[in-house]
mmCIF file of C-alpha atoms in Angstrom:
data_model
loop_
_atom_site.group_PDB
_atom_site.id
_atom_site.type_symbol
_atom_site.label_atom_id
_atom_site.label_comp_id
_atom_site.label_asym_id
_atom_site.label_seq_id
_atom_site.Cartn_x
_atom_site.Cartn_y
_atom_site.Cartn_z
ATOM 1 C CA ALA A 17 2.030 15.286 9.386
ATOM 2 C CA GLN A 18 2.076 14.126 5.663
ATOM 3 C CA SER A 19 -1.136 13.824 3.336
ATOM 4 C CA VAL A 20 -2.333 12.557 0.016
ATOM 5 C CA THR A 21 -5.294 13.279 -2.108
ATOM 6 C CA GLN A 22 -6.398 11.527 -4.746
ATOM 7 C CA LEU A 23 -9.098 14.330 -6.386
ATOM 8 C CA ASP A 24 -11.164 11.533 -8.299
ATOM 9 C CA SER A 25 -12.594 8.404 -6.467
ATOM 10 C CA GLN A 26 -13.624 7.214 -9.704
ATOM 11 C CA VAL A 27 -12.723 7.327 -13.287
ATOM 12 C CA PRO A 28 -14.823 5.499 -16.218
ATOM 13 C CA VAL A 29 -12.687 5.368 -19.562
ATOM 14 C CA PHE A 30 -13.211 4.047 -22.837
ATOM 15 C CA GLU A 31 -10.450 1.497 -23.835
ATOM 16 C CA GLU A 32 -7.470 2.828 -25.917
ATOM 17 C CA ALA A 33 -8.576 6.255 -24.595
ATOM 18 C CA PRO A 34 -5.817 8.170 -22.292
ATOM 19 C CA VAL A 35 -6.245 8.620 -18.762
ATOM 20 C CA GLU A 36 -4.800 10.647 -15.910
ATOM 21 C CA LEU A 37 -5.067 10.183 -12.193
ATOM 22 C CA ARG A 38 -4.373 12.745 -10.038
ATOM 23 C CA CYS A 39 -2.831 13.055 -6.842
ATOM 24 C CA ASN A 40 -1.494 15.889 -4.755
ATOM 25 C CA TYR A 41 0.184 15.520 -1.729
ATOM 26 C CA SER A 42 1.059 17.950 1.490
ATOM 27 C CA SER A 43 4.221 17.364 3.236
ATOM 28 C CA SER A 44 6.950 19.697 4.867
ATOM 29 C CA VAL A 45 10.167 17.864 4.077
ATOM 30 C CA SER A 46 10.723 16.426 0.640
ATOM 31 C CA VAL A 47 9.281 12.923 0.221
ATOM 32 C CA TYR A 48 9.866 9.898 -2.315
ATOM 33 C CA LEU A 49 6.416 9.259 -3.973
ATOM 34 C CA PHE A 50 4.938 5.989 -5.406
ATOM 35 C CA TRP A 51 2.257 4.690 -7.398
ATOM 36 C CA TYR A 52 0.546 1.387 -6.589
ATOM 37 C CA VAL A 53 -2.100 -1.073 -8.548
ATOM 38 C CA GLN A 54 -4.582 -3.369 -6.509
ATOM 39 C CA TYR A 55 -6.470 -5.904 -8.476
ATOM 40 C CA PRO A 56 -9.344 -7.204 -7.077
ATOM 41 C CA ASN A 57 -8.626 -9.682 -4.412
ATOM 42 C CA GLN A 58 -4.862 -8.934 -4.359
ATOM 43 C CA GLY A 59 -2.281 -6.754 -2.828
ATOM 44 C CA LEU A 60 -0.748 -3.922 -4.049
ATOM 45 C CA GLN A 61 1.741 -3.319 -7.000
ATOM 46 C CA LEU A 62 4.696 -1.434 -7.524
ATOM 47 C CA LEU A 63 3.870 0.772 -10.745
ATOM 48 C CA LEU A 64 6.444 3.784 -10.263
ATOM 49 C CA LYS A 65 8.372 5.605 -7.594
ATOM 50 C CA TYR A 66 9.993 8.814 -7.598
ATOM 51 C CA LEU A 67 13.026 9.062 -5.502
ATOM 52 C CA SER A 68 14.679 12.239 -7.310
ATOM 53 C CA GLY A 69 16.109 13.283 -10.849
ATOM 54 C CA SER A 70 13.853 13.430 -13.483
ATOM 55 C CA THR A 71 10.352 14.497 -12.989
ATOM 56 C CA LEU A 72 8.975 12.141 -15.566
ATOM 57 C CA VAL A 73 9.363 8.776 -14.234
ATOM 58 C CA LYS A 74 8.302 5.504 -16.550
ATOM 59 C CA GLY A 75 6.719 2.449 -15.153
ATOM 60 C CA ILE A 76 5.139 -0.644 -15.876
ATOM 61 C CA ASN A 77 2.334 -1.128 -18.617
ATOM 62 C CA GLY A 78 3.190 1.910 -20.408
ATOM 63 C CA PHE A 79 2.191 4.041 -17.160
ATOM 64 C CA GLU A 80 4.266 7.559 -16.361
ATOM 65 C CA ALA A 81 4.165 10.170 -14.133
ATOM 66 C CA GLU A 82 5.184 13.607 -13.470
ATOM 67 C CA PHE A 83 6.070 15.348 -10.528
ATOM 68 C CA ASN A 84 5.560 18.902 -9.990
ATOM 69 C CA LYS A 85 7.124 20.236 -6.929
ATOM 70 C CA SER A 86 5.846 23.556 -6.794
ATOM 71 C CA GLN A 87 2.199 22.020 -7.532
ATOM 72 C CA THR A 88 3.236 19.354 -4.881
ATOM 73 C CA SER A 89 1.611 16.909 -7.504
ATOM 74 C CA PHE A 90 2.667 13.305 -9.084
ATOM 75 C CA HIS A 91 -0.135 12.765 -11.362
ATOM 76 C CA LEU A 92 -0.459 9.245 -13.561
ATOM 77 C CA ARG A 93 -0.793 8.991 -17.028
ATOM 78 C CA LYS A 94 -1.393 6.510 -19.339
ATOM 79 C CA PRO A 95 -1.777 7.256 -23.235
ATOM 80 C CA SER A 96 -4.179 4.043 -24.162
ATOM 81 C CA VAL A 97 -5.470 2.154 -21.612
ATOM 82 C CA HIS A 98 -6.755 -1.641 -21.874
ATOM 83 C CA ILE A 99 -9.242 -3.741 -20.394
ATOM 84 C CA SER A 100 -6.850 -5.715 -18.264
ATOM 85 C CA ASP A 101 -6.261 -1.498 -16.740
ATOM 86 C CA THR A 102 -9.351 -1.872 -14.427
ATOM 87 C CA ALA A 103 -7.984 -1.901 -11.083
ATOM 88 C CA GLU A 104 -7.941 0.631 -8.223
ATOM 89 C CA TYR A 105 -5.355 2.922 -8.247
ATOM 90 C CA PHE A 106 -3.321 3.938 -5.032
ATOM 91 C CA CYS A 107 -0.624 7.222 -4.754
ATOM 92 C CA ALA A 108 1.827 6.938 -1.552
ATOM 93 C CA VAL A 109 4.364 9.379 -0.251
ATOM 94 C CA SER A 110 7.122 8.582 2.082
ATOM 95 C CA ASP A 111 9.381 10.335 4.120
ATOM 96 C CA PRO A 112 12.880 9.478 3.626
ATOM 97 C CA ALA A 113 14.148 10.062 7.483
ATOM 98 C CA ALA A 114 10.833 7.832 9.052
ATOM 99 C CA GLY A 115 11.807 4.567 7.232
ATOM 100 C CA ASN A 116 9.211 2.733 5.074
ATOM 101 C CA LYS A 117 5.978 4.339 6.250
ATOM 102 C CA LEU A 118 3.785 4.908 3.530
ATOM 103 C CA THR A 119 0.826 7.232 3.606
ATOM 104 C CA PHE A 120 -1.492 6.362 1.067
ATOM 105 C CA GLY A 121 -4.536 8.567 -0.691
ATOM 106 C CA GLY A 122 -7.826 7.307 -0.821
ATOM 107 C CA GLY A 123 -7.391 5.232 -4.087
ATOM 108 C CA THR A 124 -8.982 6.228 -7.567
ATOM 109 C CA ARG A 125 -10.991 3.221 -9.059
ATOM 110 C CA VAL A 126 -10.662 2.809 -12.943
ATOM 111 C CA LEU A 127 -13.080 1.085 -14.928
ATOM 112 C CA VAL A 128 -11.892 0.536 -18.787
ATOM 113 C CA LYS A 129 -15.358 0.149 -20.931
ATOM 114 C CA PRO A 130 -15.324 -1.420 -24.011
ATOM 115 C CA LYS B 142 11.888 -15.983 -6.207
ATOM 116 C CA ALA B 143 8.544 -16.335 -4.342
ATOM 117 C CA GLY B 144 6.883 -13.376 -3.186
ATOM 118 C CA VAL B 145 5.144 -11.815 0.259
ATOM 119 C CA THR B 146 3.271 -15.018 1.538
ATOM 120 C CA GLN B 147 0.434 -14.443 3.856
ATOM 121 C CA THR B 148 -1.727 -16.546 6.065
ATOM 122 C CA PRO B 149 -4.229 -17.280 5.891
ATOM 123 C CA ARG B 150 -6.167 -16.211 3.397
ATOM 124 C CA TYR B 151 -9.158 -15.691 4.950
ATOM 125 C CA LEU B 152 -9.919 -15.553 8.492
ATOM 126 C CA ILE B 153 -13.382 -15.495 10.599
ATOM 127 C CA LYS B 154 -13.320 -14.710 14.359
ATOM 128 C CA THR B 155 -15.860 -13.572 17.367
ATOM 129 C CA ARG B 156 -15.821 -10.234 19.124
ATOM 130 C CA GLY B 157 -14.054 -10.770 22.078
ATOM 131 C CA GLN B 158 -11.354 -13.658 20.213
ATOM 132 C CA GLN B 159 -7.573 -12.548 19.572
ATOM 133 C CA VAL B 160 -6.212 -13.586 16.243
ATOM 134 C CA THR B 161 -2.341 -14.015 14.492
ATOM 135 C CA LEU B 162 -1.433 -13.383 11.234
ATOM 136 C CA SER B 163 1.757 -14.235 9.345
ATOM 137 C CA CYS B 164 3.526 -13.284 7.007
ATOM 138 C CA SER B 165 6.827 -14.262 5.062
ATOM 139 C CA PRO B 166 8.800 -11.743 3.326
ATOM 140 C CA ILE B 167 10.755 -12.298 -0.246
ATOM 141 C CA SER B 168 13.861 -13.667 0.454
ATOM 142 C CA GLY B 169 16.984 -11.370 1.829
ATOM 143 C CA HIS B 170 13.995 -8.471 2.828
ATOM 144 C CA ARG B 171 15.131 -7.348 6.286
ATOM 145 C CA SER B 172 12.168 -4.962 6.689
ATOM 146 C CA VAL B 173 8.443 -5.875 7.108
ATOM 147 C CA SER B 174 5.312 -3.615 7.088
ATOM 148 C CA TRP B 175 1.772 -4.510 7.570
ATOM 149 C CA TYR B 176 -1.205 -1.775 6.838
ATOM 150 C CA GLN B 177 -4.930 -2.249 7.534
ATOM 151 C CA GLN B 178 -7.449 -2.044 4.796
ATOM 152 C CA THR B 179 -10.967 -0.964 4.836
ATOM 153 C CA PRO B 180 -13.686 0.479 2.930
ATOM 154 C CA GLY B 181 -14.136 3.267 5.260
ATOM 155 C CA GLN B 182 -10.649 4.232 6.197
ATOM 156 C CA GLY B 183 -8.833 3.092 3.268
ATOM 157 C CA LEU B 184 -5.039 2.018 3.615
ATOM 158 C CA GLN B 185 -3.052 2.256 7.178
ATOM 159 C CA PHE B 186 0.085 2.194 8.428
ATOM 160 C CA LEU B 187 0.122 -0.129 11.459
ATOM 161 C CA PHE B 188 3.604 -1.021 12.136
ATOM 162 C CA GLU B 189 7.263 -1.608 11.059
ATOM 163 C CA TYR B 190 10.057 -4.297 11.775
ATOM 164 C CA PHE B 191 13.723 -4.244 10.500
ATOM 165 C CA SER B 192 16.002 -6.346 11.866
ATOM 166 C CA GLU B 193 13.508 -7.622 14.353
ATOM 167 C CA THR B 194 12.731 -4.230 16.450
ATOM 168 C CA GLN B 195 9.907 -2.246 15.785
ATOM 169 C CA ARG B 196 11.058 0.763 13.447
ATOM 170 C CA ASN B 197 7.669 2.415 13.218
ATOM 171 C CA LYS B 198 4.150 2.514 15.058
ATOM 172 C CA GLY B 199 1.122 3.774 13.407
ATOM 173 C CA ASN B 200 -1.933 4.903 15.348
ATOM 174 C CA PHE B 201 -3.859 2.011 16.297
ATOM 175 C CA PRO B 202 -4.828 0.868 19.812
ATOM 176 C CA GLY B 203 -2.203 -1.365 21.826
ATOM 177 C CA ARG B 204 -4.696 -4.256 21.074
ATOM 178 C CA PHE B 205 -2.593 -4.053 17.725
ATOM 179 C CA SER B 206 0.845 -5.896 18.426
ATOM 180 C CA GLY B 207 3.255 -7.599 16.247
ATOM 181 C CA ARG B 208 6.885 -9.293 16.102
ATOM 182 C CA GLN B 209 10.069 -10.259 13.865
ATOM 183 C CA PHE B 210 11.594 -13.206 14.007
ATOM 184 C CA SER B 211 15.288 -13.823 12.637
ATOM 185 C CA ASN B 212 14.294 -14.906 9.751
ATOM 186 C CA SER B 213 12.710 -12.143 9.225
ATOM 187 C CA ARG B 214 8.984 -13.503 9.222
ATOM 188 C CA SER B 215 6.692 -11.824 11.018
ATOM 189 C CA GLU B 216 3.383 -12.088 12.660
ATOM 190 C CA MET B 217 0.750 -9.655 13.765
ATOM 191 C CA ASN B 218 -1.837 -10.129 17.006
ATOM 192 C CA VAL B 219 -5.263 -8.069 17.306
ATOM 193 C CA SER B 220 -6.247 -8.703 20.876
ATOM 194 C CA THR B 221 -10.180 -8.644 21.680
ATOM 195 C CA LEU B 222 -10.989 -8.245 18.279
ATOM 196 C CA GLU B 223 -14.046 -5.551 17.834
ATOM 197 C CA LEU B 224 -16.660 -5.425 14.604
ATOM 198 C CA GLY B 225 -14.345 -2.460 13.289
ATOM 199 C CA ASP B 226 -11.263 -5.134 13.260
ATOM 200 C CA SER B 227 -12.579 -6.484 10.337
ATOM 201 C CA ALA B 228 -10.522 -5.206 7.004
ATOM 202 C CA LEU B 229 -7.985 -7.021 4.743
ATOM 203 C CA TYR B 230 -4.559 -6.920 6.342
ATOM 204 C CA LEU B 231 -1.462 -6.087 4.197
ATOM 205 C CA CYS B 232 1.811 -7.448 4.467
ATOM 206 C CA ALA B 233 4.775 -5.741 2.944
ATOM 207 C CA SER B 234 8.822 -6.477 2.782
ATOM 208 C CA SER B 235 11.622 -4.529 1.205
ATOM 209 C CA LEU B 236 15.097 -4.973 0.822
ATOM 210 C CA ALA B 237 16.273 -2.072 3.206
ATOM 211 C CA GLY B 238 15.016 0.421 5.367
ATOM 212 C CA GLY B 239 13.653 3.806 3.749
ATOM 213 C CA LEU B 240 15.919 5.368 0.951
ATOM 214 C CA GLY B 241 12.539 4.657 -1.265
ATOM 215 C CA SER B 242 13.158 0.838 -1.561
ATOM 216 C CA PRO B 243 10.194 0.022 -2.903
ATOM 217 C CA LEU B 244 7.527 -2.183 -0.874
ATOM 218 C CA HIS B 245 6.408 -5.564 -2.022
ATOM 219 C CA PHE B 246 3.070 -6.489 -0.700
ATOM 220 C CA GLY B 247 1.560 -9.762 0.023
ATOM 221 C CA ASN B 248 -2.422 -10.601 -0.934
ATOM 222 C CA GLY B 249 -3.152 -9.904 2.394
ATOM 223 C CA THR B 250 -5.394 -11.951 5.173
ATOM 224 C CA ARG B 251 -8.859 -10.442 5.245
ATOM 225 C CA LEU B 252 -10.460 -10.541 8.452
ATOM 226 C CA THR B 253 -14.038 -10.845 9.289
ATOM 227 C CA VAL B 254 -15.277 -10.279 13.086
ATOM 228 C CA THR B 255 -18.496 -11.355 13.522
#
């Protein structure tokens, strides 16, 4: 069975500072990897995805993530955050053979302070 | 293009009652998935429908059921409601089944069971 661990439940960060959100997964098969963001009272919005190819993936809103197969990690980074990046971020994996079922991590709440 | 629409946005029910939630996917999307989001358990997969067939099911009791219609709209039903069913229920649609197709989430239905 797959599992996803987001190592930080909360990350406070000052505006214009960089942020890194850590995600590790366990799976016995090759997986697809995703990062989603959830703003208050809203659903989830896709930030980026890794299916194959280049291990550095660029997403929306200036976010990027790096897939590391040997460390089974998919950390999310942004070089300079804005107040509007305050939200909860979820890492997720899916097994290509299991349709669209996503297994999510517990989420990381990012609080950007002025 | 309209996004995923979930109705109603908020629902209050009493223990023992049943409830039906509705989801209209993005036009052209044939896969619809349902997730339950709670503070304690996080995001958990309920089931996925593709072309009116349930393709995948999570670890929820049989009180949770769903269906998909020929126009890809989906409904989710929870019978004999329990207090622990209070949650945000998220519907997501995707263009195709699997192969890393990103999920597009609706804003959810917040169910409160009293």
